[in-house]
mmCIF file of the C-alpha atoms, coordinates in Angstrom:
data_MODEL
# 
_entry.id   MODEL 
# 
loop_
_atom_site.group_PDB 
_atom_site.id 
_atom_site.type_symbol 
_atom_site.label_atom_id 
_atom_site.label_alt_id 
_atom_site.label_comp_id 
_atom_site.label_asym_id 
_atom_site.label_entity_id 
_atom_site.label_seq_id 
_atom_site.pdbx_PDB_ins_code 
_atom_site.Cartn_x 
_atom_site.Cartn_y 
_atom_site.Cartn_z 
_atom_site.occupancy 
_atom_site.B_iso_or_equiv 
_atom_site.pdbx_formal_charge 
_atom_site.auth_seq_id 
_atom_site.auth_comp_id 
_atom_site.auth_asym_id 
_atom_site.auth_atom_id 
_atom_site.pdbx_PDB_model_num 
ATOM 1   C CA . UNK A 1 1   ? -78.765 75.515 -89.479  1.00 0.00 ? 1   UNK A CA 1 
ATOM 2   C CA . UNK A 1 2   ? -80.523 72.371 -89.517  1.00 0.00 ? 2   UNK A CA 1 
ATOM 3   C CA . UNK A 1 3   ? -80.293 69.638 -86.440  1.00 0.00 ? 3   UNK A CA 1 
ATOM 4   C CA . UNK A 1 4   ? -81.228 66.874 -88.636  1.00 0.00 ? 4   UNK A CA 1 
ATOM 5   C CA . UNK A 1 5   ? -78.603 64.189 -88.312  1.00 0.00 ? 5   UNK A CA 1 
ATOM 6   C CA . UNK A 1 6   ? -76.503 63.417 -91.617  1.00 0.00 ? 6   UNK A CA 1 
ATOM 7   C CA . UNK A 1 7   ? -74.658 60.803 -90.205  1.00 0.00 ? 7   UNK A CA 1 
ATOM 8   C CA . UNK A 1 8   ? -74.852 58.649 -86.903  1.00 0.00 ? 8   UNK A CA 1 
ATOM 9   C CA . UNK A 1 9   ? -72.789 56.072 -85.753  1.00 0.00 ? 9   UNK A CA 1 
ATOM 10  C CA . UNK A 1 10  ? -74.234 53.620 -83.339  1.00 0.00 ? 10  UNK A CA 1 
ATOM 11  C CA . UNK A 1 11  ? -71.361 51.731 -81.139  1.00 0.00 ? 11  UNK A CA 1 
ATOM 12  C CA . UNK A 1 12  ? -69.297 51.180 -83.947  1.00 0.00 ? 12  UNK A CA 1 
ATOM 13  C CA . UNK A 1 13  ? -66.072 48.264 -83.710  1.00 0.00 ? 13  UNK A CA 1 
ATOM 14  C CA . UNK A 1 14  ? -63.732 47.800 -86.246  1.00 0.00 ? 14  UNK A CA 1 
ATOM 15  C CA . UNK A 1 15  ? -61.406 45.432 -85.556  1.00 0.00 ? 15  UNK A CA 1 
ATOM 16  C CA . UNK A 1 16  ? -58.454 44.072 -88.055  1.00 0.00 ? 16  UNK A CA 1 
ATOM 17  C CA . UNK A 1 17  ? -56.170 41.332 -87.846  1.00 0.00 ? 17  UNK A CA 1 
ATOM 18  C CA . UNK A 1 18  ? -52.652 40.927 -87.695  1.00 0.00 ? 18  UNK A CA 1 
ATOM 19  C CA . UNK A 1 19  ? -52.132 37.444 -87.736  1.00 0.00 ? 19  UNK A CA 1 
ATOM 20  C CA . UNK A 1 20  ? -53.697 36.166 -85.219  1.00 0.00 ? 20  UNK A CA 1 
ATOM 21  C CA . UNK A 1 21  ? -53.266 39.505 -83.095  1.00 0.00 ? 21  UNK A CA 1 
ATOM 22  C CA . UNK A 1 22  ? -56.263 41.979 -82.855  1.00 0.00 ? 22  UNK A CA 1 
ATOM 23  C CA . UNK A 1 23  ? -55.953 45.395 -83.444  1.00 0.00 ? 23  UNK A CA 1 
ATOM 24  C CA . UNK A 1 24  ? -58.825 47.453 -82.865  1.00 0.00 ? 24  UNK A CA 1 
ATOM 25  C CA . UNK A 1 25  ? -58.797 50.782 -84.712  1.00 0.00 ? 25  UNK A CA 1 
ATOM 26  C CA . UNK A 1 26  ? -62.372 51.818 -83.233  1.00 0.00 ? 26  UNK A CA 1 
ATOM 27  C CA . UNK A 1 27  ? -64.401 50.706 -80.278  1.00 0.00 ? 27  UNK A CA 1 
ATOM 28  C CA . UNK A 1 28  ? -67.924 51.185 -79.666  1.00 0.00 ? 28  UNK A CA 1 
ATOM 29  C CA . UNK A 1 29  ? -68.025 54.581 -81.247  1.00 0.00 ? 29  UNK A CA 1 
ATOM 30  C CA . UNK A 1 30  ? -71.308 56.476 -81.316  1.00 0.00 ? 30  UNK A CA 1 
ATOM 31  C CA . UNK A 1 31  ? -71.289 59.886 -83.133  1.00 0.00 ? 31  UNK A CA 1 
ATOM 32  C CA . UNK A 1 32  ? -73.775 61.905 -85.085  1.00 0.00 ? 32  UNK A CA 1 
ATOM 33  C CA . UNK A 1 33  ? -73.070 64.554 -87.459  1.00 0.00 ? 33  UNK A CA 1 
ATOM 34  C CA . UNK A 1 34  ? -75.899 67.406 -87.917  1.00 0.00 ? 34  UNK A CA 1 
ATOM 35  C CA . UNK A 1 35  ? -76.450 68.382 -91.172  1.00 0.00 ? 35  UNK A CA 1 
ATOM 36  C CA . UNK A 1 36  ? -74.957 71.733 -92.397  1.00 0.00 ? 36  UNK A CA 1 
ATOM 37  C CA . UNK A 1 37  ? -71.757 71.654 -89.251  1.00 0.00 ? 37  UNK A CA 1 
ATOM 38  C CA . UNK A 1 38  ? -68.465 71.614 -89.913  1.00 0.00 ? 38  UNK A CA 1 
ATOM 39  C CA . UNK A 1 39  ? -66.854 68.961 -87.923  1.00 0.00 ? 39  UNK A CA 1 
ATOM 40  C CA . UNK A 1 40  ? -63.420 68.103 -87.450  1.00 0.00 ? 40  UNK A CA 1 
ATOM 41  C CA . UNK A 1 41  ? -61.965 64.767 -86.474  1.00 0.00 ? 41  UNK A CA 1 
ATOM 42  C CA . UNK A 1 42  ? -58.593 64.855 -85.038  1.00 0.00 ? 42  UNK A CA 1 
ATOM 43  C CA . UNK A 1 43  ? -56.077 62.792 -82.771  1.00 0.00 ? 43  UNK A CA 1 
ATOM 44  C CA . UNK A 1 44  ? -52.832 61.145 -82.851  1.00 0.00 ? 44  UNK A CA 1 
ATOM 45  C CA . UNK A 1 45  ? -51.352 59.261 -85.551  1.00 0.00 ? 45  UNK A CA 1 
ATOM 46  C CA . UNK A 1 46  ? -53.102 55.184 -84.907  1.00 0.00 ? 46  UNK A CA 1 
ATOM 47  C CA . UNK A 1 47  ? -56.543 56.710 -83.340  1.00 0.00 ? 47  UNK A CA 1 
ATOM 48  C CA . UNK A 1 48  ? -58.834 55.694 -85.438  1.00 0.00 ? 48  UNK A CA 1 
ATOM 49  C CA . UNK A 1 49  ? -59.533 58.653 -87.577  1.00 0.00 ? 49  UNK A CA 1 
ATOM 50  C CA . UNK A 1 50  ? -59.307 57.068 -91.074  1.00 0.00 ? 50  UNK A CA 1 
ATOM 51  C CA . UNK A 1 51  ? -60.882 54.301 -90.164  1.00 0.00 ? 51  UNK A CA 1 
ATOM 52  C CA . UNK A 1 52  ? -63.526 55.887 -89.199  1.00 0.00 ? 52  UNK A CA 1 
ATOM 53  C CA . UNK A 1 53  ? -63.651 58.090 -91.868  1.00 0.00 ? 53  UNK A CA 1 
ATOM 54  C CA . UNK A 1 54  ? -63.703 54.673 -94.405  1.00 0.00 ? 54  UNK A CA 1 
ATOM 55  C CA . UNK A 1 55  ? -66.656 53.823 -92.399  1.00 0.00 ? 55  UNK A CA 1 
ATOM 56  C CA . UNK A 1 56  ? -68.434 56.908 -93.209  1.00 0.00 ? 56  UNK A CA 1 
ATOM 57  C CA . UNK A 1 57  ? -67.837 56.912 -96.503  1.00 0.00 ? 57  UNK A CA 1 
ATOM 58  C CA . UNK A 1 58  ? -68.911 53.161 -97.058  1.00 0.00 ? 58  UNK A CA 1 
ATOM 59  C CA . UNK A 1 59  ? -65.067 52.092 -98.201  1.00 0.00 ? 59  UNK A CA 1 
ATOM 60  C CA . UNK A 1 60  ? -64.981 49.786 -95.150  1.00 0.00 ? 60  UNK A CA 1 
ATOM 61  C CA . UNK A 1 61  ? -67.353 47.841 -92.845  1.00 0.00 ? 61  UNK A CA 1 
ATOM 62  C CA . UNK A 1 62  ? -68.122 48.190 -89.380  1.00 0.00 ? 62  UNK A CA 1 
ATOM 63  C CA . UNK A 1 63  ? -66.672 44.665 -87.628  1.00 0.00 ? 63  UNK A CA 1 
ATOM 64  C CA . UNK A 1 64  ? -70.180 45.524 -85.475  1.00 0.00 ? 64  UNK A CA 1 
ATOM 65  C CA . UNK A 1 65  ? -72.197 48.572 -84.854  1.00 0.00 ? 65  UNK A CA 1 
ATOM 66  C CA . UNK A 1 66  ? -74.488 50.645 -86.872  1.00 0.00 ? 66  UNK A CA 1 
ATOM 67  C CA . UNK A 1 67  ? -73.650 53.445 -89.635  1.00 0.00 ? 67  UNK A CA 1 
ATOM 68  C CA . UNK A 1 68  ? -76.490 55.273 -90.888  1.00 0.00 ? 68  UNK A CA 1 
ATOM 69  C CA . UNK A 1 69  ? -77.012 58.224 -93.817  1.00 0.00 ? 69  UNK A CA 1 
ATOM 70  C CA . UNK A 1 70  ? -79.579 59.953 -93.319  1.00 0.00 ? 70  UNK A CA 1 
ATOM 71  C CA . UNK A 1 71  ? -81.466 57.344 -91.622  1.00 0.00 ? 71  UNK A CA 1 
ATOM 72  C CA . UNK A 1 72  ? -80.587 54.700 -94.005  1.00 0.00 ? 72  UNK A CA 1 
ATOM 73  C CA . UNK A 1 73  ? -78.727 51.732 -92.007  1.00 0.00 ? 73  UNK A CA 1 
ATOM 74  C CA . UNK A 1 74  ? -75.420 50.911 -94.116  1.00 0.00 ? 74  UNK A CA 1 
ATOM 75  C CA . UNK A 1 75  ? -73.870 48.286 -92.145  1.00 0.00 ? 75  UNK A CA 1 
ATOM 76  C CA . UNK A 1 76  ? -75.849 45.842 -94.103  1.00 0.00 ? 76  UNK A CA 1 
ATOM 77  C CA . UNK A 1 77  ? -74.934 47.175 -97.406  1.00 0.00 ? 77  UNK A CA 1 
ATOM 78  C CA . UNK A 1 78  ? -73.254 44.692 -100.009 1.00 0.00 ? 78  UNK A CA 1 
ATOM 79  C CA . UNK A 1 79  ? -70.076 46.045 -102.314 1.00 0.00 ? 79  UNK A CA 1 
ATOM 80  C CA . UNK A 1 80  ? -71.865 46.692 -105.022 1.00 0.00 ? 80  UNK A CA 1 
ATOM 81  C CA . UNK A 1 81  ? -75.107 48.348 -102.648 1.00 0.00 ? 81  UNK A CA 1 
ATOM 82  C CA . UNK A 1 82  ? -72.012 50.920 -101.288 1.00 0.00 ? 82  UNK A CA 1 
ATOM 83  C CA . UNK A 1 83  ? -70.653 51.434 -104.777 1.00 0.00 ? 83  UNK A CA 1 
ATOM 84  C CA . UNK A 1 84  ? -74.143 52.658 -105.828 1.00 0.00 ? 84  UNK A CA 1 
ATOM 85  C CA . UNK A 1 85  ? -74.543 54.493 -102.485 1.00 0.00 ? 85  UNK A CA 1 
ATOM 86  C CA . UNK A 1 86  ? -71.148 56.358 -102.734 1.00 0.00 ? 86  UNK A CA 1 
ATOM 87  C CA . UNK A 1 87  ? -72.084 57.283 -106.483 1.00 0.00 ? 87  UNK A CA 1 
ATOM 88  C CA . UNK A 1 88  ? -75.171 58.822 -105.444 1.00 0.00 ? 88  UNK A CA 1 
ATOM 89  C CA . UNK A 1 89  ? -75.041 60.298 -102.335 1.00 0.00 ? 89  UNK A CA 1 
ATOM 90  C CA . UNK A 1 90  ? -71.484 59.836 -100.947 1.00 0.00 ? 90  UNK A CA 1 
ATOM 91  C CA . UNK A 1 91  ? -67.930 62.425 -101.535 1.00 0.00 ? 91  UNK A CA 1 
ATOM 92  C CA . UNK A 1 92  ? -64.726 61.930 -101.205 1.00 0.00 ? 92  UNK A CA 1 
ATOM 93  C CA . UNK A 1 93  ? -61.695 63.690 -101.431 1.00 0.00 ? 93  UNK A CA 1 
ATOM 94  C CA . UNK A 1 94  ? -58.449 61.375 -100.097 1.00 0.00 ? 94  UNK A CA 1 
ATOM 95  C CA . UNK A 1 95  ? -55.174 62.778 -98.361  1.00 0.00 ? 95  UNK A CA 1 
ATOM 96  C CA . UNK A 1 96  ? -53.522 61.678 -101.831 1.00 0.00 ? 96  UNK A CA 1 
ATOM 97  C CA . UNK A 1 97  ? -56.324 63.162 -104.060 1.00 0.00 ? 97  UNK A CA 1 
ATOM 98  C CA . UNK A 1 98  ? -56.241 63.145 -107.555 1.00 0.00 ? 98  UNK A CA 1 
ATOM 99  C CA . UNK A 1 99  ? -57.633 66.209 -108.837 1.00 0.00 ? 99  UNK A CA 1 
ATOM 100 C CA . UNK A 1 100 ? -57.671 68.220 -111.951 1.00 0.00 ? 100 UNK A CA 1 
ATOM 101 C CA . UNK A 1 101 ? -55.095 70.830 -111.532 1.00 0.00 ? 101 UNK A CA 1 
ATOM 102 C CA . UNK A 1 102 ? -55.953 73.526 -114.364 1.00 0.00 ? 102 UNK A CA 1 
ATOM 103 C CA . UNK A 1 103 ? -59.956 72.707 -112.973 1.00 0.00 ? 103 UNK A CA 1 
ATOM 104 C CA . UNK A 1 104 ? -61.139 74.835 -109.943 1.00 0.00 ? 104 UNK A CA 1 
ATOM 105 C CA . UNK A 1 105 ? -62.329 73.139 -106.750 1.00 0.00 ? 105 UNK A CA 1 
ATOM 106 C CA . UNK A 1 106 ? -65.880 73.414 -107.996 1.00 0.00 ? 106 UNK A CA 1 
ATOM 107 C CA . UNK A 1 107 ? -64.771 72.000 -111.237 1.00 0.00 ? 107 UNK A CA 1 
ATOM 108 C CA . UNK A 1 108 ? -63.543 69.139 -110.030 1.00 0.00 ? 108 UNK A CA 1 
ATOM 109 C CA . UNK A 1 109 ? -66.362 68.293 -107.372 1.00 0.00 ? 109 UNK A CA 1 
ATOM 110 C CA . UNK A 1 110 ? -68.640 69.180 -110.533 1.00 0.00 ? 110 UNK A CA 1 
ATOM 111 C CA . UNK A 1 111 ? -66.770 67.011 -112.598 1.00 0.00 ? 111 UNK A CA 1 
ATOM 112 C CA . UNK A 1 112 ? -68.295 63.502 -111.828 1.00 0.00 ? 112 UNK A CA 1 
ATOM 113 C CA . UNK A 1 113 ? -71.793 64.663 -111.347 1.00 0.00 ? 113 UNK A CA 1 
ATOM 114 C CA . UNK A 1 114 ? -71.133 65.519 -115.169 1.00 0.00 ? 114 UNK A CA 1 
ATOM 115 C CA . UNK A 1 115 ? -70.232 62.106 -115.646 1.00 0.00 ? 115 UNK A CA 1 
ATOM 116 C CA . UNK A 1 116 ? -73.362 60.701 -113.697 1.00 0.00 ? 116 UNK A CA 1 
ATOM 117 C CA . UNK A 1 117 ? -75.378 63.158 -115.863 1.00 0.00 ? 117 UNK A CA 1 
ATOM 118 C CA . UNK A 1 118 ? -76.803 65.062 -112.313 1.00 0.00 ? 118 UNK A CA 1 
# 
């Protein structure tokens, strides 16, 4: 297994607004993710964990803090720089996914890259 880091966070803050009423969903999180190890991120309903996960997968922005891939600071990134990114290099697979039944789990990871012509 490799140590080289996938993903690091670097005191990442998100903070969101209710009104005028801050809610902060993640403070000053630092957290790096070795390539090749399974890691699981778990806690009670309202701790942070999709947020963070939106972070990592470039769907949301850090309020401050630093998200790299691989090296490659993020937290600057514009829309359409994260849309590229995500094409590229990022997967997801949401809570409500929408996958191919009568396609196999492969299938439908392979199914895009198809698309992308990889």
């Amino acid at each position: 297994m490799s140590s080289e880091v996938v993903i690091e966070l670097e005191k990442v803050t998100r903070t969101y607004y209710v009104g005028s009423e801050p809610v902060h969903a993640l403070r000053e999180v630092d957290l790096s993710l070795p390539r090749g190890q399974m890691t699981i991120i778990k806690g009670p309903s309202g701790s942070g964990k999709t947020t963070i996960l939106n972070i990592m997968g470039g769907l949301d922005q850090p309020t401050s803090g630093k998200i790299c891939f691989e090296g490659q600071d993020l937290s600057g990134f514009s829309d359409r720089q994260l849309t590229h990114w995500r094409r590229r290099e990022g997967g997801l697979i949401f809570q409500a996914f929408a996958l191919v039944q009568s396609l196999t789990a492969f299938e439908n990871v392979e199914l895009p890259m198809r698309i992308m012509r990889y």
